[in-house]
XYZ file of C-alpha atoms in Angstrom:
593
model
C 28.569 -3.712 32.611
C 26.362 -6.719 33.266
C 23.772 -7.149 30.497
C 20.582 -8.932 31.180
C 21.135 -10.958 27.972
C 23.524 -13.645 26.803
C 26.775 -12.629 25.114
C 25.672 -14.227 21.825
C 22.642 -12.046 21.624
C 24.695 -8.976 22.513
C 27.055 -9.698 19.623
C 24.048 -9.990 17.252
C 22.614 -6.765 18.385
C 25.997 -5.053 17.803
C 25.825 -6.052 14.153
C 22.479 -4.340 13.493
C 22.149 -1.029 11.676
C 20.642 2.024 13.404
C 17.372 1.527 11.422
C 17.187 -2.163 12.466
C 17.835 -1.175 16.095
C 15.145 1.451 16.006
C 12.589 -1.069 14.640
C 13.675 -3.702 17.124
C 13.379 -1.338 20.021
C 9.758 -0.555 19.109
C 8.932 -4.189 18.576
C 10.543 -5.232 21.903
C 8.658 -2.485 23.800
C 5.341 -3.588 22.230
C 6.006 -7.164 23.169
C 6.866 -6.218 26.727
C 3.799 -4.114 27.130
C 1.585 -6.789 25.655
C 3.025 -9.384 28.157
C 2.371 -7.009 31.025
C -1.167 -6.612 29.914
C -1.640 -10.333 29.559
C -0.078 -10.941 32.990
C -2.568 -8.511 34.480
C -5.426 -10.630 33.206
C -4.779 -13.299 35.826
C -5.115 -10.853 38.711
C -8.478 -10.521 40.446
C -10.803 -8.151 38.711
C -10.925 -5.771 41.695
C -7.114 -5.203 41.287
C -7.538 -3.415 38.025
C -8.826 0.173 37.784
C -10.842 0.583 34.616
C -9.416 3.370 32.332
C -10.798 4.324 28.983
C -8.828 2.720 26.090
C -6.993 5.122 23.708
C -8.394 5.583 20.303
C -5.879 5.565 17.527
C -6.409 6.583 13.863
C -3.885 6.238 11.132
C -4.575 8.462 8.148
C -2.728 8.088 4.830
C -2.617 10.914 2.333
C -1.151 9.426 -0.790
C -0.697 10.566 -4.346
C 1.044 7.441 -5.833
C 0.385 4.835 -3.193
C 3.641 5.132 -1.160
C 2.045 6.825 1.888
C -0.781 4.334 1.767
C 1.678 1.381 1.912
C 3.635 2.912 4.697
C 0.368 3.478 6.679
C -0.523 -0.135 6.151
C 2.763 -1.241 7.554
C 2.197 0.891 10.655
C -1.293 -0.658 10.991
C 0.243 -4.132 10.902
C 2.917 -3.290 13.446
C 0.308 -1.922 15.911
C -1.909 -4.904 15.337
C 1.051 -7.200 16.113
C 1.472 -5.304 19.369
C -2.215 -5.761 20.212
C -3.084 -2.102 19.700
C -6.463 -1.394 18.116
C -6.195 1.226 15.424
C -8.325 2.544 12.694
C -6.727 2.866 9.243
C -8.312 5.440 7.007
C -7.331 6.922 3.634
C -7.602 10.666 3.719
C -10.336 10.704 1.020
C -12.630 8.773 3.430
C -11.767 10.782 6.576
C -14.449 13.281 7.610
C -12.580 16.469 8.459
C -15.136 17.826 10.860
C -14.801 14.732 13.051
C -11.209 15.703 13.858
C -12.055 17.241 17.263
C -13.367 13.824 18.354
C -10.078 12.081 17.568
C -7.671 10.954 20.233
C -4.394 9.867 18.649
C -3.812 10.834 15.026
C -0.887 9.345 13.026
C -0.765 11.074 9.688
C 1.410 9.878 6.784
C 1.334 12.212 3.812
C 3.105 12.781 0.562
C 3.539 16.148 -1.153
C 2.743 16.926 -4.779
C 3.285 19.892 -7.207
C 4.450 23.058 -5.555
C 4.361 21.826 -2.000
C 0.695 20.936 -2.026
C -1.004 18.071 -0.152
C -2.152 15.038 -2.170
C -5.484 15.377 -3.864
C -7.235 13.114 -1.387
C -6.036 15.237 1.554
C -7.251 18.606 0.279
C -10.456 18.574 2.314
C -8.554 17.968 5.540
C -5.967 20.575 4.531
C -8.502 23.231 3.737
C -10.440 22.438 6.883
C -7.465 22.882 9.115
C -6.293 26.100 7.398
C -9.854 27.552 7.089
C -11.587 30.066 9.339
C -13.642 27.328 11.007
C -10.665 25.278 12.116
C -11.303 24.024 15.679
C -9.045 23.889 18.738
C -7.447 20.419 19.105
C -6.130 20.406 22.635
C -7.448 16.886 23.161
C -5.525 15.493 20.230
C -2.091 13.827 20.176
C -0.485 13.384 16.832
C 2.603 12.546 14.703
C 3.397 13.200 11.087
C 5.490 11.306 8.656
C 6.223 13.277 5.377
C 7.179 11.706 2.117
C 8.535 13.925 -0.648
C 11.152 14.554 -3.340
C 14.128 16.700 -2.511
C 14.550 17.733 -6.140
C 11.600 20.089 -5.564
C 12.176 23.358 -3.626
C 9.187 22.771 -1.223
C 10.430 19.345 -0.105
C 7.858 17.561 2.087
C 5.918 20.870 2.387
C 2.536 19.254 2.907
C 3.777 17.215 5.869
C 5.424 20.284 7.310
C 2.204 22.299 6.969
C 0.052 19.652 8.588
C 2.582 19.146 11.389
C 2.850 22.887 12.196
C -0.866 23.616 11.859
C -1.894 20.754 14.130
C 0.477 22.124 16.739
C -0.787 25.630 16.228
C -4.376 24.420 16.847
C -3.266 23.052 20.252
C -2.599 19.413 19.471
C 0.317 17.667 21.297
C 3.088 16.257 19.123
C 3.983 12.644 20.138
C 7.258 12.580 18.296
C 9.129 14.662 15.810
C 8.182 14.746 12.185
C 10.412 12.840 9.821
C 10.845 14.086 6.253
C 11.568 11.275 3.743
C 13.016 11.508 0.301
C 12.248 9.146 -2.628
C 14.368 6.462 -1.105
C 12.131 6.633 1.927
C 12.143 3.067 3.285
C 14.899 3.275 5.952
C 13.784 6.604 7.359
C 10.099 5.559 7.333
C 10.898 2.354 9.024
C 12.635 4.079 11.848
C 9.709 6.538 12.303
C 7.207 3.556 12.185
C 9.144 1.763 14.938
C 9.287 4.957 17.105
C 5.524 5.693 16.489
C 4.468 2.111 17.186
C 6.534 2.049 20.435
C 5.053 5.372 21.579
C 1.449 4.481 20.833
C 1.896 1.054 22.369
C 3.154 2.744 25.587
C 0.175 5.012 25.683
C -2.258 2.269 24.904
C -0.817 0.038 27.564
C -0.922 2.788 30.128
C -4.671 3.333 29.643
C -5.786 -0.240 28.944
C -7.744 -2.054 31.604
C -9.141 -4.815 29.584
C -7.290 -7.385 27.427
C -6.167 -5.807 24.173
C -7.903 -7.050 21.066
C -6.715 -7.675 17.582
C -6.771 -4.451 15.507
C -10.201 -3.631 14.102
C -11.918 -0.544 12.945
C -12.634 0.897 9.624
C -10.496 -0.972 7.058
C -8.618 1.205 4.546
C -8.826 0.701 0.890
C -6.110 -1.770 0.059
C -3.813 -2.062 -2.785
C -4.435 -4.172 -5.843
C -4.547 -7.959 -5.107
C -2.802 -8.645 -8.442
C 0.398 -10.672 -8.345
C 2.272 -7.811 -10.028
C 3.035 -4.457 -8.370
C 5.704 -1.743 -8.207
C 8.289 -4.176 -6.688
C 7.376 -6.975 -9.117
C 6.302 -5.493 -12.466
C 4.857 -7.554 -15.223
C 7.016 -8.112 -18.406
C 4.410 -6.932 -20.954
C 4.929 -6.002 -24.621
C 4.014 -3.037 -26.839
C 1.233 -3.693 -29.378
C 0.676 -0.179 -30.833
C 2.539 3.090 -30.737
C 0.763 5.734 -32.829
C 0.978 9.503 -33.017
C -2.438 11.059 -32.663
C -1.559 14.677 -33.158
C -1.183 16.152 -36.606
C 2.134 15.995 -38.434
C 2.937 19.662 -37.879
C 1.378 19.988 -34.459
C 3.318 21.784 -31.722
C 2.648 18.736 -29.399
C 3.661 15.132 -30.098
C 1.074 12.862 -28.421
C 1.153 9.128 -28.751
C -1.455 6.465 -28.261
C 0.214 3.366 -26.729
C -1.394 -0.060 -26.466
C 0.265 -2.618 -24.205
C -0.395 -6.337 -24.169
C -1.157 -7.776 -20.723
C -1.911 -11.343 -21.971
C -1.364 -14.014 -19.331
C -0.796 -11.581 -16.509
C -4.235 -11.726 -14.915
C -3.884 -7.995 -14.231
C -7.137 -6.181 -13.661
C -7.648 -2.442 -13.444
C -10.502 0.054 -13.256
C -11.136 3.280 -15.099
C -9.342 6.019 -13.220
C -6.287 3.819 -12.284
C -2.757 4.571 -13.381
C -0.170 2.417 -15.051
C 3.350 2.397 -13.704
C 5.978 2.142 -16.461
C 9.618 1.168 -15.977
C 11.798 2.492 -18.705
C 15.331 2.246 -20.032
C 17.352 5.379 -20.238
C 18.453 6.529 -23.716
C 21.792 5.104 -24.953
C 22.979 8.519 -26.302
C 22.386 10.204 -22.881
C 24.258 7.403 -21.048
C 27.220 7.809 -23.439
C 27.341 11.516 -22.911
C 27.387 11.261 -19.132
C 30.179 8.680 -19.334
C 32.070 11.047 -21.620
C 31.889 14.102 -19.398
C 32.782 12.191 -16.287
C 35.688 10.270 -17.815
C 34.342 6.875 -16.589
C 34.956 3.665 -18.352
C 31.623 2.053 -19.325
C 32.720 -1.371 -18.174
C 33.732 -0.266 -14.699
C 31.822 -2.045 -11.928
C 29.703 -0.343 -9.331
C 27.635 -1.426 -6.280
C 23.900 -0.707 -6.614
C 21.691 0.327 -3.799
C 20.574 -3.267 -3.218
C 24.204 -4.440 -2.837
C 24.466 -6.138 -6.234
C 27.242 -5.424 -8.737
C 26.978 -4.360 -12.383
C 28.782 -2.152 -14.936
C 28.274 1.520 -14.699
C 26.894 1.536 -18.148
C 24.140 -0.950 -17.149
C 23.517 1.021 -13.910
C 23.026 4.291 -15.903
C 20.821 2.519 -18.426
C 18.527 0.464 -16.225
C 18.885 1.316 -12.531
C 19.420 5.005 -12.055
C 17.303 8.065 -12.663
C 19.731 10.133 -14.738
C 17.270 12.786 -15.943
C 16.080 14.200 -12.602
C 18.372 16.934 -11.122
C 18.537 17.230 -7.253
C 20.214 19.538 -4.719
C 22.166 16.538 -3.463
C 23.541 15.876 -6.960
C 24.746 19.465 -7.459
C 26.203 19.746 -3.924
C 28.036 16.363 -4.207
C 29.410 17.102 -7.692
C 30.394 20.681 -6.648
C 32.480 19.135 -3.766
C 34.153 16.515 -5.884
C 34.922 18.844 -8.752
C 36.046 21.714 -6.442
C 34.502 24.087 -8.983
C 34.046 27.411 -7.218
C 31.211 28.714 -9.374
C 29.270 25.524 -8.927
C 30.014 25.533 -5.203
C 28.776 29.092 -4.771
C 25.528 28.011 -6.682
C 25.057 25.032 -4.364
C 25.360 27.265 -1.320
C 22.581 29.682 -2.535
C 19.191 27.971 -1.979
C 17.201 30.357 -4.234
C 19.773 30.271 -7.035
C 20.008 26.509 -6.747
C 16.253 25.996 -7.058
C 16.239 28.104 -10.300
C 19.197 26.114 -11.621
C 17.574 22.741 -10.876
C 14.431 23.788 -12.679
C 16.302 24.512 -16.006
C 19.357 22.208 -15.853
C 19.660 18.481 -16.544
C 22.192 16.412 -14.628
C 24.137 15.958 -17.865
C 24.072 19.733 -18.220
C 25.913 20.093 -14.906
C 28.516 17.664 -16.106
C 28.832 19.268 -19.508
C 29.315 22.746 -17.991
C 31.718 21.633 -15.384
C 33.519 18.525 -16.708
C 35.505 16.578 -14.054
C 36.856 13.034 -13.810
C 34.985 10.793 -11.378
C 35.276 7.216 -10.251
C 32.455 4.853 -11.464
C 31.050 4.631 -7.958
C 31.025 8.428 -7.543
C 29.174 8.822 -10.792
C 26.683 6.142 -9.632
C 26.200 7.810 -6.277
C 25.209 11.092 -7.860
C 21.888 9.619 -9.020
C 18.848 8.249 -7.240
C 17.409 4.762 -8.045
C 15.255 4.699 -11.136
C 11.574 5.347 -10.274
C 8.796 4.338 -12.582
C 6.518 6.904 -14.184
C 2.722 6.801 -13.745
C 0.259 7.412 -16.581
C -3.521 7.629 -16.385
C -5.002 4.691 -18.047
C -6.913 5.538 -21.186
C -8.978 2.337 -21.572
C -11.540 0.118 -19.849
C -10.956 -3.576 -19.722
C -14.648 -4.103 -20.587
C -13.660 -2.728 -23.963
C -9.975 -3.840 -24.503
C -9.811 -7.021 -22.356
C -6.019 -8.036 -21.866
C -4.713 -4.669 -23.019
C -4.046 -1.307 -21.449
C -3.930 1.918 -23.343
C -2.011 5.165 -22.545
C -2.052 8.690 -23.925
C 1.506 9.969 -23.687
C 2.743 13.484 -24.408
C 6.327 13.344 -25.614
C 8.506 15.773 -23.789
C 11.175 17.279 -26.073
C 13.642 20.161 -25.446
C 16.996 21.587 -26.220
C 19.817 21.889 -23.655
C 23.533 23.023 -24.136
C 23.033 22.688 -27.816
C 21.719 19.176 -27.834
C 18.256 17.686 -28.277
C 16.601 15.517 -25.507
C 13.307 13.871 -24.793
C 11.669 12.983 -21.562
C 13.011 9.709 -20.030
C 9.740 7.694 -19.952
C 7.909 9.535 -22.700
C 10.862 9.292 -25.065
C 11.193 5.544 -24.268
C 7.507 4.980 -25.016
C 7.638 7.085 -28.231
C 10.521 5.032 -29.508
C 8.919 1.644 -28.645
C 8.161 -0.647 -31.534
C 5.626 -3.464 -31.794
C 6.697 -6.367 -29.708
C 9.224 -4.455 -27.583
C 9.318 -5.516 -23.957
C 8.061 -3.146 -21.284
C 7.787 -3.690 -17.482
C 4.443 -2.382 -16.032
C 2.247 -2.518 -12.988
C -1.202 -1.045 -12.089
C -1.376 1.716 -9.443
C -4.881 1.781 -8.156
C -6.493 5.197 -7.822
C -9.623 4.531 -5.767
C -10.384 8.232 -5.500
C -10.885 8.847 -9.182
C -13.874 6.580 -9.871
C -17.043 6.646 -11.794
C -20.234 6.877 -9.719
C -21.565 3.580 -8.496
C -24.998 4.601 -9.820
C -24.791 4.587 -13.543
C -27.670 7.072 -13.783
C -25.599 9.788 -12.133
C -24.512 12.642 -14.460
C -20.844 13.387 -14.833
C -18.761 16.470 -15.944
C -15.318 15.516 -17.251
C -12.861 18.437 -17.455
C -9.452 17.839 -19.077
C -6.772 19.469 -21.157
C -4.267 17.750 -23.482
C -3.421 14.266 -22.295
C -5.769 14.803 -19.381
C -8.487 13.367 -21.571
C -7.076 9.847 -21.158
C -9.127 8.704 -18.129
C -12.263 10.088 -19.629
C -11.819 7.805 -22.688
C -11.738 4.961 -20.182
C -14.935 6.373 -18.456
C -16.828 6.503 -21.716
C -15.795 2.909 -22.695
C -16.950 1.688 -19.258
C -20.256 3.514 -19.234
C -21.064 2.280 -22.716
C -20.202 -1.266 -21.692
C -22.355 -0.880 -18.549
C -25.305 0.576 -20.462
C -25.265 3.476 -18.050
C -27.947 6.088 -18.562
C -26.334 9.024 -16.781
C -25.603 12.122 -18.855
C -21.987 12.742 -19.758
C -20.494 16.180 -20.416
C -16.959 16.680 -21.813
C -15.088 19.940 -21.399
C -11.803 19.478 -23.380
C -9.015 21.867 -24.242
C -5.907 21.893 -26.361
C -4.036 24.092 -28.831
C -5.808 23.570 -32.167
C -8.908 21.704 -33.371
C -7.133 20.686 -36.525
C -3.948 19.420 -34.854
C -4.800 18.436 -31.230
C -8.299 17.007 -30.922
C -7.249 13.756 -29.249
C -9.481 10.760 -30.113
C -11.597 13.033 -32.221
C -13.383 10.253 -34.201
C -14.264 8.361 -30.960
C -15.750 11.495 -29.333
C -17.745 12.259 -32.464
C -19.100 8.701 -32.446
C -20.129 8.949 -28.730
C -21.843 12.291 -29.495
C -23.638 10.743 -32.458
C -24.825 7.741 -30.387
C -26.025 9.981 -27.634
C -23.672 8.571 -24.940
C -21.857 11.930 -24.898
C -24.604 14.392 -23.895
C -22.643 17.536 -24.616
C -19.062 18.605 -25.484
C -17.507 21.991 -25.013
C -14.155 22.402 -26.755
C -11.498 25.061 -25.948
C -8.732 25.828 -28.345
C -6.029 28.080 -27.095
C -4.051 28.749 -30.324
C -6.794 28.822 -32.852
C -8.187 32.285 -32.717
C -7.223 35.857 -31.709
C -7.919 35.058 -28.086
C -6.740 32.125 -25.987
C -9.649 29.983 -24.857
C -9.148 27.471 -22.079
C -11.481 24.978 -20.405
C -12.183 27.309 -17.492
C -13.584 29.948 -19.956
C -15.959 27.312 -21.332
C -17.247 26.469 -17.785
C -17.769 30.154 -16.881
C -19.613 30.694 -20.159
C -22.006 27.846 -19.168
C -22.249 28.726 -15.514
C -25.943 28.263 -15.250
C -25.812 24.840 -16.833
C -22.892 23.723 -14.641
C -24.910 24.703 -11.582
C -27.963 22.929 -12.909
C -25.983 19.703 -13.324
C -24.478 20.076 -9.822
C -27.940 20.512 -8.349
C -28.859 17.339 -10.201
C -26.176 15.442 -8.375
C -23.449 15.527 -10.999
C -19.932 14.276 -10.239
C -17.191 16.544 -11.469
C -13.765 15.162 -12.599
C -10.642 17.163 -13.479
C -7.555 15.679 -15.066
C -4.433 17.445 -16.163
C -1.821 19.916 -15.084
C -1.941 20.761 -11.425
C -0.148 24.009 -11.384
C -2.277 25.916 -13.890
C -5.217 24.163 -15.508
C -6.560 22.510 -12.317
C -6.126 25.722 -10.297
C -7.880 27.760 -12.893
C -10.742 25.262 -13.162
C -11.232 25.232 -9.419
C -11.291 29.059 -9.382
C -13.918 28.921 -12.067
C -16.036 26.358 -10.181
C -15.863 28.494 -7.072
C -17.001 31.551 -9.081
C -19.869 29.485 -10.571
C -20.982 28.146 -7.202
C -20.810 31.594 -5.521
C -22.560 33.358 -8.418
C -25.230 30.853 -9.218
C -25.836 29.675 -5.707
C -25.823 33.102 -4.180
C -23.077 32.242 -1.739
C -20.165 34.064 -0.241
C -16.691 33.126 -1.215
C -16.198 31.319 2.076
C -19.479 29.417 1.709
C -18.620 28.526 -1.883
C -15.231 26.995 -0.600
C -17.326 24.955 1.935
C -19.721 23.779 -0.763
C -16.863 22.587 -3.053
C -15.118 20.941 -0.051
C -18.390 19.069 0.760
C -18.447 17.928 -2.860
C -14.859 16.560 -2.371
C -15.724 14.721 0.809
C -18.771 13.237 -0.873
C -16.501 12.088 -3.748
C -18.449 14.252 -6.194
C -15.435 16.387 -7.049
C -12.424 14.283 -7.931
C -9.090 15.302 -9.513
C -6.282 13.376 -11.169
C -3.683 16.075 -11.460
C 0.036 16.065 -11.999
């Protein structure tokens, strides 16, 4: 076969991986189309037939920032190809404008039990609501990010993809579902999407293509430090803030950021890299029969001992279907293999069994590399920041609930929370700020706010109050806080009492679920004050919810809908629309996990 390239280039191409080839194909196509368009410019004007340019919108629906970063990479690829595209975060996208869109490239993560990210809820509810429009004019593609350790892997992306097609939209390319190690699969999808959109844009363009413009998306932090380059900070304070005999162990952690130049805002999260517990590493090595000094190859190609890999580079506390299936195959354990082949049984097993529990129940000798390959790379944990820099300067504070449990007769703590609980003054800790631009105080300090949180969900509201006090804001502040017992679990009690005394905290409604004969939760407090909640909403209040996504946040939303319907005299459907309008106006914001 005669190739239209020199042999040296053909040899270099043969050495590329499939992912690199996919990216290169998209880039090459984009360059060829751009050259064709530029060549057409020198022809007489009469030779070109004007055709309306394609309108391209990239929407990122992110929970922790990954989808946003991938969307930004796609935007850059299209810009390099000369394709004008608008990049929009889902929180800023007006759902009702969807029928006016032309090409939609949606990059979305999944959270909780297969739900869309918080910022994408208005779009999700709009698409699945009774007023969803027909979208025959729309062409779309979806990239889904998720975590295969959850039963509903990438479910939000699947839902968006299927619903857009059901409403008549035309799929440009197949959806790709990405796991936590998403980069290679995402890169391949980006290359394919960029090539396809470039092809469509070139086919319709009659005028010279311009550099990408449009509505800029909210960008990440401009700080030097980020997820890929965390700051080497140190712990200043680690203090238990629940009572000695409380059922919950909650710690207040203060971290020194001196010299980093890191800036954050109330509402942001702090990413924490942790070291796995030595006892857990030792137990895993024992059950697998692996020598601690044996060398392994990490995901980045570097070499280290299996002990170091388990301690610092691998997530050894998160169980996954891939882990169980791989171990079942290597161990040839019939019972474990039968479990791995039953999707429903496997989902139940993963929810209650640690990786070390799998190894303990089915011990089998592995090679060091096999043991390494069972686990995914270590991922940082994100915590809502509990301080405002206007108050604490070069520090950042966290409110951490320590996870503790028993399994196969042994005691364990959560990977990150146990690490933070054990930290002593001066201990090193690697951190970075994860901006959360969709959980922000109102720009107008006179705006009233309602803060609803349970347990450690009070953390960002501590930051809110510090910031409003520093600003001298005049807006009313209402705290609705819940926990188990007043005597044991009133987190930051003295600070809230001082805010109440000074008048900064306008009112506080406290719900204690284990203090009386009946369990009282935050949603009960809201319903009991329905008329007042409605009055605050009518006065323009912003509502914030922080805490558990699966129960508390759902129950609070149900209570808000009941209040809106009852106090506003609205139908259930109109109450949903009212709350969705609050979301799109950034007056109803949630930080849930």
